[in-house]
Coordinates of C-alpha atoms and ligand atoms in Angstrom, one line a residue:
X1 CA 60.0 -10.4 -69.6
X2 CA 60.3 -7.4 -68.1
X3 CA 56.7 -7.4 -67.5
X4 CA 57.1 -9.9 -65.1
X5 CA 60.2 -8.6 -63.6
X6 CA 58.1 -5.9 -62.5
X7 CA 55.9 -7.2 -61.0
X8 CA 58.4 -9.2 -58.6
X9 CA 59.8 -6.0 -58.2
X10 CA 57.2 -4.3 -57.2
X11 CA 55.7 -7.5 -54.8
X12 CA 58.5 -7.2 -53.1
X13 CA 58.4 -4.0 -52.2
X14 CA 55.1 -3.9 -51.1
X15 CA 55.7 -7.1 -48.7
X16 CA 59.0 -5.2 -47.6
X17 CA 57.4 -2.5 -46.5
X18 CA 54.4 -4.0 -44.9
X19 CA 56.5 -6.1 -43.1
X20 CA 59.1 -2.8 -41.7
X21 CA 55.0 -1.0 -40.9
X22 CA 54.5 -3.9 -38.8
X23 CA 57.0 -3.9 -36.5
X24 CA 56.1 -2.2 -32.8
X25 CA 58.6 0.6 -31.5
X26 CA 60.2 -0.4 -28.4
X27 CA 59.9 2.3 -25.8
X28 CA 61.4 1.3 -22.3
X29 CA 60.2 -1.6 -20.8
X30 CA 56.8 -3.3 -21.6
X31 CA 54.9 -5.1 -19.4
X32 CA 52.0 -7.0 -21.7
X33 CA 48.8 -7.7 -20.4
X34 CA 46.4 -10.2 -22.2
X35 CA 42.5 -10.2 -21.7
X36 CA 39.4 -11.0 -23.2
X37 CA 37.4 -7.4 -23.4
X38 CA 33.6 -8.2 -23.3
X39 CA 33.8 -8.6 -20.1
X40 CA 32.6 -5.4 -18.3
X41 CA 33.2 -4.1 -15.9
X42 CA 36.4 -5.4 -15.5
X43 CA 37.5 -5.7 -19.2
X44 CA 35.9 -3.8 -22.3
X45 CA 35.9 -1.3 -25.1
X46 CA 35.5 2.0 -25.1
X47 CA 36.2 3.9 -28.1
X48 CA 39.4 2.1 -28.7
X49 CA 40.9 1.8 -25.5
X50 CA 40.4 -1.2 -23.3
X51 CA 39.0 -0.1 -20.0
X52 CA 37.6 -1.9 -17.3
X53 CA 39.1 -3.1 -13.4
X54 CA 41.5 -5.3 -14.5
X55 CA 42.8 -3.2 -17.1
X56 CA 43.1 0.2 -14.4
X57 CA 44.3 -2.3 -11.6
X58 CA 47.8 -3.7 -14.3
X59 CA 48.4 0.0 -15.6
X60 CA 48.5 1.4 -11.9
X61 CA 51.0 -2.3 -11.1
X62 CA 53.1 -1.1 -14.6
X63 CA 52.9 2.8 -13.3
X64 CA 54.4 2.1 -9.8
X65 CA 56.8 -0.4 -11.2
X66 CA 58.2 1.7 -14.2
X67 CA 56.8 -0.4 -16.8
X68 CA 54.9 0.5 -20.1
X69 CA 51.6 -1.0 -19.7
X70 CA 50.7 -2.7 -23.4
X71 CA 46.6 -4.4 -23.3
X72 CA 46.1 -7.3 -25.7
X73 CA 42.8 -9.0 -26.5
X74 CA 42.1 -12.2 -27.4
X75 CA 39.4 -15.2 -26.7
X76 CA 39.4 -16.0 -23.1
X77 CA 40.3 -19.5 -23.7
X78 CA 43.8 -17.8 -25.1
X79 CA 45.1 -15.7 -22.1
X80 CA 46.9 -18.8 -20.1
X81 CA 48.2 -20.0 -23.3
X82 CA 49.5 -16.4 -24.0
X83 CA 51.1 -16.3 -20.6
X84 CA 52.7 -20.0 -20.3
X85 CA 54.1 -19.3 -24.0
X86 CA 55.9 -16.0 -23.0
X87 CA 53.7 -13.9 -25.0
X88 CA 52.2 -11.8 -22.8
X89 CA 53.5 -11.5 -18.9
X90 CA 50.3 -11.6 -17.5
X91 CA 46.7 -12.9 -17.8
X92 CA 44.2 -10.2 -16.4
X93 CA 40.6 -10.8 -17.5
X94 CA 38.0 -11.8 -14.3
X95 CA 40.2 -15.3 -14.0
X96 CA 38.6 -17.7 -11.4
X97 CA 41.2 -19.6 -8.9
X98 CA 40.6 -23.1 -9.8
X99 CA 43.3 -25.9 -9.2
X100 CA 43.5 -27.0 -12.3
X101 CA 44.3 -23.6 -13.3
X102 CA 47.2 -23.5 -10.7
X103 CA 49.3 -26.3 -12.0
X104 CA 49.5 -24.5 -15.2
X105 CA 50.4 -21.2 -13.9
X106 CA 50.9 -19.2 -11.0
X107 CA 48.0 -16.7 -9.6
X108 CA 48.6 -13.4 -8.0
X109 CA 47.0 -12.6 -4.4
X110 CA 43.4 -12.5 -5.6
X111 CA 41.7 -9.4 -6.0
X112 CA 38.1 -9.9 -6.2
X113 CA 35.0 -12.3 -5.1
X114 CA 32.4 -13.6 -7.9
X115 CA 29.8 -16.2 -8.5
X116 CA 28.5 -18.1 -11.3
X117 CA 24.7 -16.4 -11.8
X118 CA 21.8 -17.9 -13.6
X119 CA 20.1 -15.2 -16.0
X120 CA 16.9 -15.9 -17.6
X121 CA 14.3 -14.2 -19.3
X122 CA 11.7 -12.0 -17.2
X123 CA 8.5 -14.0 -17.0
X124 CA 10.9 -17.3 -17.6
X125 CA 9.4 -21.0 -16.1
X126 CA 13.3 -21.5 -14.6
X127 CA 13.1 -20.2 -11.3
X128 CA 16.4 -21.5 -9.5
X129 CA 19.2 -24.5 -10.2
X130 CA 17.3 -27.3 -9.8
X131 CA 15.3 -25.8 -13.0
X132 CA 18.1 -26.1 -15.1
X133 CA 18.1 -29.6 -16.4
X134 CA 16.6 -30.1 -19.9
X135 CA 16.6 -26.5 -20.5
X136 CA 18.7 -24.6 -23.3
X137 CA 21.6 -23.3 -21.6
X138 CA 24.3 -20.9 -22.7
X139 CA 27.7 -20.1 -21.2
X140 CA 31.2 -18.8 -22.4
X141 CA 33.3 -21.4 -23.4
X142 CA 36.1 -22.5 -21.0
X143 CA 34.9 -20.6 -18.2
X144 CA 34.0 -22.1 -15.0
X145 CA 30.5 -21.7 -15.5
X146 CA 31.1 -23.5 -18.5
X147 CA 32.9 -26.3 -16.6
X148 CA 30.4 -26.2 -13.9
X149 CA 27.2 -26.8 -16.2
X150 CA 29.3 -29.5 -17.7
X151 CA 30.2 -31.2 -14.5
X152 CA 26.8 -30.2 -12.8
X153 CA 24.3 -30.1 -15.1
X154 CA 24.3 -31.2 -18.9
X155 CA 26.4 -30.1 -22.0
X156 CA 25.4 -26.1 -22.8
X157 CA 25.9 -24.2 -25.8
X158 CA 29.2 -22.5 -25.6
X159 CA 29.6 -19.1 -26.8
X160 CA 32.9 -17.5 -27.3
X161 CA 32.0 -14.5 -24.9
X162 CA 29.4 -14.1 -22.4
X163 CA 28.1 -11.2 -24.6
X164 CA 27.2 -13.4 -27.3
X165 CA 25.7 -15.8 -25.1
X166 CA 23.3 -12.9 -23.3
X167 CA 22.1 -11.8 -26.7
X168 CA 21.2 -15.5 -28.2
X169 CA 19.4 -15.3 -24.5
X170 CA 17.6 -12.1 -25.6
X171 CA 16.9 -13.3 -29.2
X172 CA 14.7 -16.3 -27.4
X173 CA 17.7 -19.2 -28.7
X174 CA 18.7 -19.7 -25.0
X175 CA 16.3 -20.3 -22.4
X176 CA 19.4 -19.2 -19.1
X177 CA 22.7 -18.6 -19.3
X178 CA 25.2 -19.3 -16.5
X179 CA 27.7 -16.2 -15.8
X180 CA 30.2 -14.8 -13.7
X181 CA 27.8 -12.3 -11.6
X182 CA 29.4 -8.4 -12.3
X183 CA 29.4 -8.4 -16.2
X184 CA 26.3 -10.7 -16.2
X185 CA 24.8 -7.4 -14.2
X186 CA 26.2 -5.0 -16.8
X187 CA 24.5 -7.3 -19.3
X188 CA 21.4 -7.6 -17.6
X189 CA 21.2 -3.4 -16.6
X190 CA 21.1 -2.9 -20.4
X191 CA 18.4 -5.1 -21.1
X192 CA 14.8 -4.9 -19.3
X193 CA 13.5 -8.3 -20.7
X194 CA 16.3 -10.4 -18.9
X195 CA 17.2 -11.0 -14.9
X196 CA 19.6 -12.5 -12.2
X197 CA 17.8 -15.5 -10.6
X198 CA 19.3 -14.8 -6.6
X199 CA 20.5 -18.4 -6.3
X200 CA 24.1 -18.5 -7.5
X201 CA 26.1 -22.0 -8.8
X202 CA 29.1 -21.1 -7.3
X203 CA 31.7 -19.3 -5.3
X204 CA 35.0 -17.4 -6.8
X205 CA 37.8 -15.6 -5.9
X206 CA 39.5 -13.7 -9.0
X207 CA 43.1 -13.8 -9.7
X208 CA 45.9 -12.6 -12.6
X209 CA 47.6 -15.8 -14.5
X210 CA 51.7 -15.4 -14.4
X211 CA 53.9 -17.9 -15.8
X212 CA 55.2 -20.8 -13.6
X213 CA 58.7 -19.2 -14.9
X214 CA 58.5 -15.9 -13.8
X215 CA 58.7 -15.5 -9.8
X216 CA 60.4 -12.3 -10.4
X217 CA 57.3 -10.8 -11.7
X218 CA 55.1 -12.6 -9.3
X219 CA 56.3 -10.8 -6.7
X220 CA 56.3 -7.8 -8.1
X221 CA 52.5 -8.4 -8.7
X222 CA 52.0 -9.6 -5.4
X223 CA 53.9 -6.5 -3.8
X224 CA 52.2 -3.9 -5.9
X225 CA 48.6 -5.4 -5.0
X226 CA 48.8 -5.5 -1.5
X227 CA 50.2 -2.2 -1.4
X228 CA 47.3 -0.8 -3.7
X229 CA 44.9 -3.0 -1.2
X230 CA 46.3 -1.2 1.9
X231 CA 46.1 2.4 0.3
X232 CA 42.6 1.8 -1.0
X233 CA 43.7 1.8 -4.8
X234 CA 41.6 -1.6 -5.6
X235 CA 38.3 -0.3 -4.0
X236 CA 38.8 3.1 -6.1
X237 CA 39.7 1.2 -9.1
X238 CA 36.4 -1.5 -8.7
X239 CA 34.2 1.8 -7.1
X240 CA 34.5 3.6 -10.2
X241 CA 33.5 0.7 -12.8
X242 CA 31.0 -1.0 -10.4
X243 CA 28.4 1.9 -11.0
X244 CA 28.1 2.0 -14.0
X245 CA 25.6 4.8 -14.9
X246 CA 24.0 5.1 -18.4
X247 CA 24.1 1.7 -19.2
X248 CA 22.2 1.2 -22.5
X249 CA 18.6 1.0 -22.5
X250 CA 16.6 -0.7 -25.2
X251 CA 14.1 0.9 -27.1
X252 CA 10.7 -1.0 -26.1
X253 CA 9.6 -2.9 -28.4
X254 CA 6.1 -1.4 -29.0
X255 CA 7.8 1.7 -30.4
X256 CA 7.2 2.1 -34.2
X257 CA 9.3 0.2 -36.6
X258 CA 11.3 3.5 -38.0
X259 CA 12.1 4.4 -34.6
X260 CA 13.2 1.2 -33.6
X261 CA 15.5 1.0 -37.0
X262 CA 16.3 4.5 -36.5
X263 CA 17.5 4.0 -33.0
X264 CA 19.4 0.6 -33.7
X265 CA 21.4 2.5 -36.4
X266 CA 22.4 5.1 -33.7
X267 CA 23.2 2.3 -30.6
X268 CA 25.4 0.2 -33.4
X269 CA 27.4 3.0 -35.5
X270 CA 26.8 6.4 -34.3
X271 CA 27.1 6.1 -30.4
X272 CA 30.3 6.0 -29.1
X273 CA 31.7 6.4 -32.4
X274 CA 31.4 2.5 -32.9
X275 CA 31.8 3.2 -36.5
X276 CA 35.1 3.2 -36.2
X277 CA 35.5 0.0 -35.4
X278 CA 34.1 -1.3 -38.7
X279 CA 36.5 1.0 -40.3
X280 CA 39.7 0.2 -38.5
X281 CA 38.6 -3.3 -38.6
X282 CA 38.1 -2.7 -42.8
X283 CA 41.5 -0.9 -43.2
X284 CA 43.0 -4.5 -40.8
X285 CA 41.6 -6.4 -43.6
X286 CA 42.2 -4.8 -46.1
X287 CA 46.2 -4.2 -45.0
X288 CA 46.4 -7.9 -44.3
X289 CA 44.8 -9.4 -47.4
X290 CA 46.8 -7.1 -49.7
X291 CA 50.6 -8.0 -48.1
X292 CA 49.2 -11.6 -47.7
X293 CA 48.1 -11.7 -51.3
X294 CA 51.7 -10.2 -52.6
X295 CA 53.4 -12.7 -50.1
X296 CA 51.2 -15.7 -51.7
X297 CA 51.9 -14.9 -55.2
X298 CA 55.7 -14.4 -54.7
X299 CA 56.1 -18.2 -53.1
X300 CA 53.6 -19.6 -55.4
X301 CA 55.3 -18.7 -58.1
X302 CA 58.9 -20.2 -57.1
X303 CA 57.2 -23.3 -55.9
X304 CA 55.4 -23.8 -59.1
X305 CA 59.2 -23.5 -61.5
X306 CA 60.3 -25.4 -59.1
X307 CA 58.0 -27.9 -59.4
X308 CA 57.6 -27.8 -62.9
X309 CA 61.1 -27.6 -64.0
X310 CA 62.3 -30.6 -62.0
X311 CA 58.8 -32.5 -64.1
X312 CA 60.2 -31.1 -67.1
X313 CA 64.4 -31.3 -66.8
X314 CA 64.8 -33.0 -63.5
X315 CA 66.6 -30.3 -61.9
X316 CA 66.1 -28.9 -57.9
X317 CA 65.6 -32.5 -56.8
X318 CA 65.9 -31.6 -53.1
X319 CA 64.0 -28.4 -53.5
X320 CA 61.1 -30.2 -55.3
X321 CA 60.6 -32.4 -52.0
X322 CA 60.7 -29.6 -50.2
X323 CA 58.2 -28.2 -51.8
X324 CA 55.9 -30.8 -52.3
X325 CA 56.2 -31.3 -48.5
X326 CA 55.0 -27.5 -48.1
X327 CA 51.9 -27.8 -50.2
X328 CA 51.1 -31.2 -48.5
X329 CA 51.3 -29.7 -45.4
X330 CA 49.4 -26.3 -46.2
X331 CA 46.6 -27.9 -47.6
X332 CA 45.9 -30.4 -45.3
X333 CA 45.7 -28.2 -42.8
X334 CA 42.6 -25.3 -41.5
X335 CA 44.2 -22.4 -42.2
X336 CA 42.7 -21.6 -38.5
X337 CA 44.9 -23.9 -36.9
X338 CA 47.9 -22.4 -39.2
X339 CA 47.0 -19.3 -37.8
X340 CA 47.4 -20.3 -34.3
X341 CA 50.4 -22.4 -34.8
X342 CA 52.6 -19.4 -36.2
X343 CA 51.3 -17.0 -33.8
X344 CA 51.5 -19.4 -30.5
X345 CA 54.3 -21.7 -31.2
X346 CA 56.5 -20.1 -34.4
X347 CA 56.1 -17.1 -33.0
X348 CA 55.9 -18.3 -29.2
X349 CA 58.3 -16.3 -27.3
X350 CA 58.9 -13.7 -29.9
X351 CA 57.2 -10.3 -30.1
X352 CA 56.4 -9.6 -33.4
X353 CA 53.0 -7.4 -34.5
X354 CA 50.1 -9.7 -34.9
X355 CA 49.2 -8.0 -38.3
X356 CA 52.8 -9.5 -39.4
X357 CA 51.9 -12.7 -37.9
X358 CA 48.5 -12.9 -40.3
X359 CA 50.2 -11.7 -43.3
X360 CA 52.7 -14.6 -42.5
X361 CA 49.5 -17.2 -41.8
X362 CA 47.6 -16.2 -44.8
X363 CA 50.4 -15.4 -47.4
X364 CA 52.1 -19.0 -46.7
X365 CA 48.9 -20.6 -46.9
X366 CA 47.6 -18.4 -50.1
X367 CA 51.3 -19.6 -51.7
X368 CA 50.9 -22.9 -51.9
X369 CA 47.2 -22.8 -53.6
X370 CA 49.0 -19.8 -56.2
X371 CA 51.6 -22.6 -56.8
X372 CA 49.2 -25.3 -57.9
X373 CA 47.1 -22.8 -59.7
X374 CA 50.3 -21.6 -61.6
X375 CA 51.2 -24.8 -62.5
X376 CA 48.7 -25.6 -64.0
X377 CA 49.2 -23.1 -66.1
X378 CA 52.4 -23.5 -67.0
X379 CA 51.3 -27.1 -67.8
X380 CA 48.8 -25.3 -70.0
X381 CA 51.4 -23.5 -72.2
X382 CA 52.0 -25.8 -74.8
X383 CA 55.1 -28.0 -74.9
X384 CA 56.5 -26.7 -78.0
X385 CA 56.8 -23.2 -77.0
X386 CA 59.8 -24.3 -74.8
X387 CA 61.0 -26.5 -77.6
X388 CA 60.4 -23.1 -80.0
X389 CA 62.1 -20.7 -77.1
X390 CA 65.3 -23.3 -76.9
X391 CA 66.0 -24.1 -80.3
X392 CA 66.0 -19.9 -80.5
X393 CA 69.2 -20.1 -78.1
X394 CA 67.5 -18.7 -75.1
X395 CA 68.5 -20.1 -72.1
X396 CA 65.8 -22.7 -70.1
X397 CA 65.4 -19.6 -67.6
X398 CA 64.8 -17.1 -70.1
X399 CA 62.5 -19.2 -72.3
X400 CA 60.7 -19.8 -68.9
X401 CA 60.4 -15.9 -67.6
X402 CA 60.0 -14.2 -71.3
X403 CA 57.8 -17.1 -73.1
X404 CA 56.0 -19.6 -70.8
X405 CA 55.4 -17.8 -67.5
X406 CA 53.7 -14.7 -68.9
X407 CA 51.2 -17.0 -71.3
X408 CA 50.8 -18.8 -68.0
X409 CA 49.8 -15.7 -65.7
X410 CA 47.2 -15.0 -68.4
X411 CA 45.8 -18.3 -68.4
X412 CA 45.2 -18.7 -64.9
X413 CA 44.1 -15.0 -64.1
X414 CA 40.5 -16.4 -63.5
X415 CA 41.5 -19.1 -61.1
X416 CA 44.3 -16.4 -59.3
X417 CA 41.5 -13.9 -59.1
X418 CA 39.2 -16.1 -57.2
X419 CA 41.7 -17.2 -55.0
X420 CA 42.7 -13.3 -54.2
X421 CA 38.6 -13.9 -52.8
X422 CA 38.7 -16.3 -51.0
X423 CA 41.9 -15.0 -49.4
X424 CA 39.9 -11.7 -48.3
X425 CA 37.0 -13.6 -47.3
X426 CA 39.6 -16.1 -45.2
X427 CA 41.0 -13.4 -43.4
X428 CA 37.7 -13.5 -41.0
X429 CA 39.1 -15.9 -38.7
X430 CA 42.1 -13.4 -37.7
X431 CA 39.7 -12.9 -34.5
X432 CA 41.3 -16.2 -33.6
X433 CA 43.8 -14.1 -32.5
X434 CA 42.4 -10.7 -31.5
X435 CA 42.9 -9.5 -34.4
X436 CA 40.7 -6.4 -34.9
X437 CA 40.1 -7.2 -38.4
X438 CA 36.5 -6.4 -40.1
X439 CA 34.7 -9.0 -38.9
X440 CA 35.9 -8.9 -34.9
X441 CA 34.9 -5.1 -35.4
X442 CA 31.2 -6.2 -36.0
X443 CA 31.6 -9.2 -33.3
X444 CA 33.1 -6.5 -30.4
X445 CA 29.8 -3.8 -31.8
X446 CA 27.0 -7.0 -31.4
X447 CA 28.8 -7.6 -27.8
X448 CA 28.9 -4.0 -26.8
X449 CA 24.8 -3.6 -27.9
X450 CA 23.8 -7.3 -28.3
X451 CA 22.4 -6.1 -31.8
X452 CA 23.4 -9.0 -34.2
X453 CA 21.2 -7.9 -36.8
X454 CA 23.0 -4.5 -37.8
X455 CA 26.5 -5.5 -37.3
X456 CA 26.1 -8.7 -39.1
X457 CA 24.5 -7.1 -41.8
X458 CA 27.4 -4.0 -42.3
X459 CA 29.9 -6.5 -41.7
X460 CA 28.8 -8.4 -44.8
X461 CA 27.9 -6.0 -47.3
X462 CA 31.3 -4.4 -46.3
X463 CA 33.0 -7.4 -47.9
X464 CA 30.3 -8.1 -50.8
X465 CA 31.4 -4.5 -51.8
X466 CA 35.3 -5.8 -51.7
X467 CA 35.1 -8.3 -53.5
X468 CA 33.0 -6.6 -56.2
X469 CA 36.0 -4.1 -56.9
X470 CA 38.4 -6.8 -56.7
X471 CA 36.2 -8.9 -59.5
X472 CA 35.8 -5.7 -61.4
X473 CA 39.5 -4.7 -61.0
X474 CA 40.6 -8.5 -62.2
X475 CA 37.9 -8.0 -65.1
X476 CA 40.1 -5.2 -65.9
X477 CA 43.2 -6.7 -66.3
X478 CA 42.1 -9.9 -67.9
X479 CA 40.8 -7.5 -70.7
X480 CA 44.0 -5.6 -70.5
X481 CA 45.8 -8.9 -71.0
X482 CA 44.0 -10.0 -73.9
X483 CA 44.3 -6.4 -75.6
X484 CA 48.1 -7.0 -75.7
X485 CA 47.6 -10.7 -77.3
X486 CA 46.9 -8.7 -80.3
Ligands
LIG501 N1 35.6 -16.1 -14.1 C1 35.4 -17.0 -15.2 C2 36.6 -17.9 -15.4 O1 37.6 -17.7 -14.9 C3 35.1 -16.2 -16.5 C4 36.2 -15.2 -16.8 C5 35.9 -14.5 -18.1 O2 35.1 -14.9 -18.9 N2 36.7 -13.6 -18.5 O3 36.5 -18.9 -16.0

């Protein structure tokens, strides 16, 4: 019994204080900014800041407004979401004026001009629009290139950034890609085999998303840019990132194999220190799956007494239904769209660390698989142990904590421990919400050096090495376990 009392004891604490490390000081005023950063040169990495025009243009509207400027990334397809919800208060990230666009939310003055560019490979057969048809093209999904291939063309291969979509180019998957023209420059600067056909598909003037609910701030945008415009702040701002010098030339490919491995190993982990994204993005995980796993157990176990004490005394009527509405729910659901549903709608209009939101995601969905897998094992426990524990004169409760639960635990260790894997493993889709876990570490590396090779590979045999000390530690226990059956 006290055994088990521990280890609720000691669950808790961990959750508790996961859950105080996860809340954000407030310091004066915020004003939250939401992008998609693989988008150079007005959004992207470096180091760990995000940099980039739009990112200089909303700290220099926060600076002269007396605001704290806070950056968020997430998928592109996110940031109007993010600011109709009343999570972020503005949508900065190369966003094209469209009317459909405008009766969601409001635009700023615009701020810049862009078109929709076709790049293909040097040497490629595709020489202008009118090549287009029946060719593999690639764009970034919900972008207006993407809507204007749709509408104009055929159905393309959507790729959740225009990075990823200029490396399948360069990997020979893609035969063009459509692209807003400045990062598909960028893109192209670092990569002698591709190019810019001159015809552009379209016409664009770039704007910043505010909510339909927020005139207040709209003006204050709208003030702020045109005085920036009239004292030359927006062409300093778009000078500086426009020339980009150094941009990353690839190794040619007749170079020897070493040096080619050598210098891929130095582009992906040594320059710029982009390492550390793999190990920030390791300790994300790592933080997440642990509270998540804690949080999991703790509600699996309560669901599973409850449901097996109302099978076995008909007690907690109202609290079994509740229940077995929870694991219905849970488990006929992606945990994906669980994910996005506590962090868009649960969580809408409050602002709570997104690390807290995917312990929340993960540990609720983790519960109700831990309750079935429980369960089972108290199912397992044979029947006359209670009768044995009862007819003692312990209590239901008692008999329950000190006799059944702990033969229980040991039973379904196996099945707990794999769940504990897939749990890590599930965690991967926290990019869903730009969350820099491990795997969005690897995905921001490949769009920074359109390497997927390398980053791929770390990425994975970062978690093969997890979860071969979390089999080995399990190992451990269940041997522990069985040396105290004796
Ligand atoms: N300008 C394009 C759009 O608004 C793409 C923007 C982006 O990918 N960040 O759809």
């Amino acid at each position: 019994m006290k055994k088990i009392e521990k280890l609720y004891l000691l669950l808790t604490i961990l959750v508790g204080l996961l859950v105080v490390s996860c809340g954000e000081k407030d310091e004066g005023k915020r004003l939250i900014m939401v992008t998609e950063a693989t988008f150079p040169p007005y959004e992207f990495y470096r180091g760990a800041d995000i940099v980039g025009i739009d990112a200089d243009i909303v700290r220099e509207v926060a600076r002269r407004n007396g605001l704290q400027p806070v950056i968020e990334d997430m998928s592109f397809d996110s940031v109007i979401t993010a600011v109709q919800s009343g999570k972020a208060d503005v949508a900065a990230s190369g966003i094209t004026v469209t009317e459909d666009r405008r009766r969601q939310i409001d635009f700023t003055r615009s701020y810049a001009r862009a078109q929709q560019v076709i790049i293909v490979p040097t040497g490629s057969g595709v020489t202008g629009a009118d090549g287009l048809a029946n060719v593999r093209l690639g764009v970034q999904h919900g972008t207006t290139g993407d809507l204007y291939v749709t509408q104009h063309i055929g159905e393309p291969e959507r790729f959740s950034n225009g990075a990823l979509a200029v490396a399948a180019l360069a990997a020979g998957k893609l035969d063009a890609v459509v692209l807003d023209s400045a990062p598909a420059r960028e893109h192209v600067s670092g990569n002698p085999s591709l190019r810019i056909l001159d015809e552009a598909l379209t016409s664009e003037e770039y704007a910043m998303a505010i909510s339909k609910q927020r005139p207040d701030l709209l003006e204050m945008f709208n003030r702020t840019l045109a005085a920036m415009e009239a004292d030359d702040t927006l062409a300093r701002i778009t000078e500086t990132y426009m020339n980009p010098e150094g941009a990353e030339k690839k190794v040619k490919s007749d170079s020897g194999l070493r040096t080619r491995l050598a210098d891929a190993w130095y582009t992906n982990f040594v320059k710029d220190d982009r390492w550390k994204y793999l190990l920030n993005g390791f300790l994300v995980t790592i933080e997440i799956s642990l509270a998540a796993v804690a949080l999991g157990v703790i509600l699996g176990f309560l669901v599973a007494v409850v449901r097996s004490t109302h099978d076995q005394t008909g007690r907690f009527r109202l609290l079994n239904i509740l229940c077995h509405a929870y694991l219905t729910v849970i488990r006929g659901t992606p945990v994906v769209v669980q994910l996005l549903i506590i962090y868009f709608v649960i969580f809408g209009s409050v602002d709570v660390s997104k690390v807290l939101v995917a312990i929340v995601a993960f540990g609720v969905n983790s519960g109700a698989y831990v309750a079935e897998i429980i369960r089972s094992g108290i199912m397992s426990v044979d029947r006359g142990q209670m009768e044995a524990g009862r007819s003692l004169g312990l209590s239901y409760g008692c008999t329950m904590r000190s006799v059944i639960l702990p033969q229980a635990f040991k039973n379904v260790l196996p099945a707990l421990g794999n769940e504990f894997i897939v749990l890590l493993k599930e965690t991967s889709v926290c990019g869903y919400i730009a969350l820099q876990d491990l795997t969005k570490g690897g995905d921001i590396i490949r769009s920074q050096t359109y390497d997927a090779f390398l980053p791929l590979m770390a990425v994975a045999l970062i978690y093969l090495m997890l979860v071969v000390c979390l089999s080995w530690l399990l190992k451990k226990l269940e041997l522990r376990l069985k040396k105290n059956e004796r």
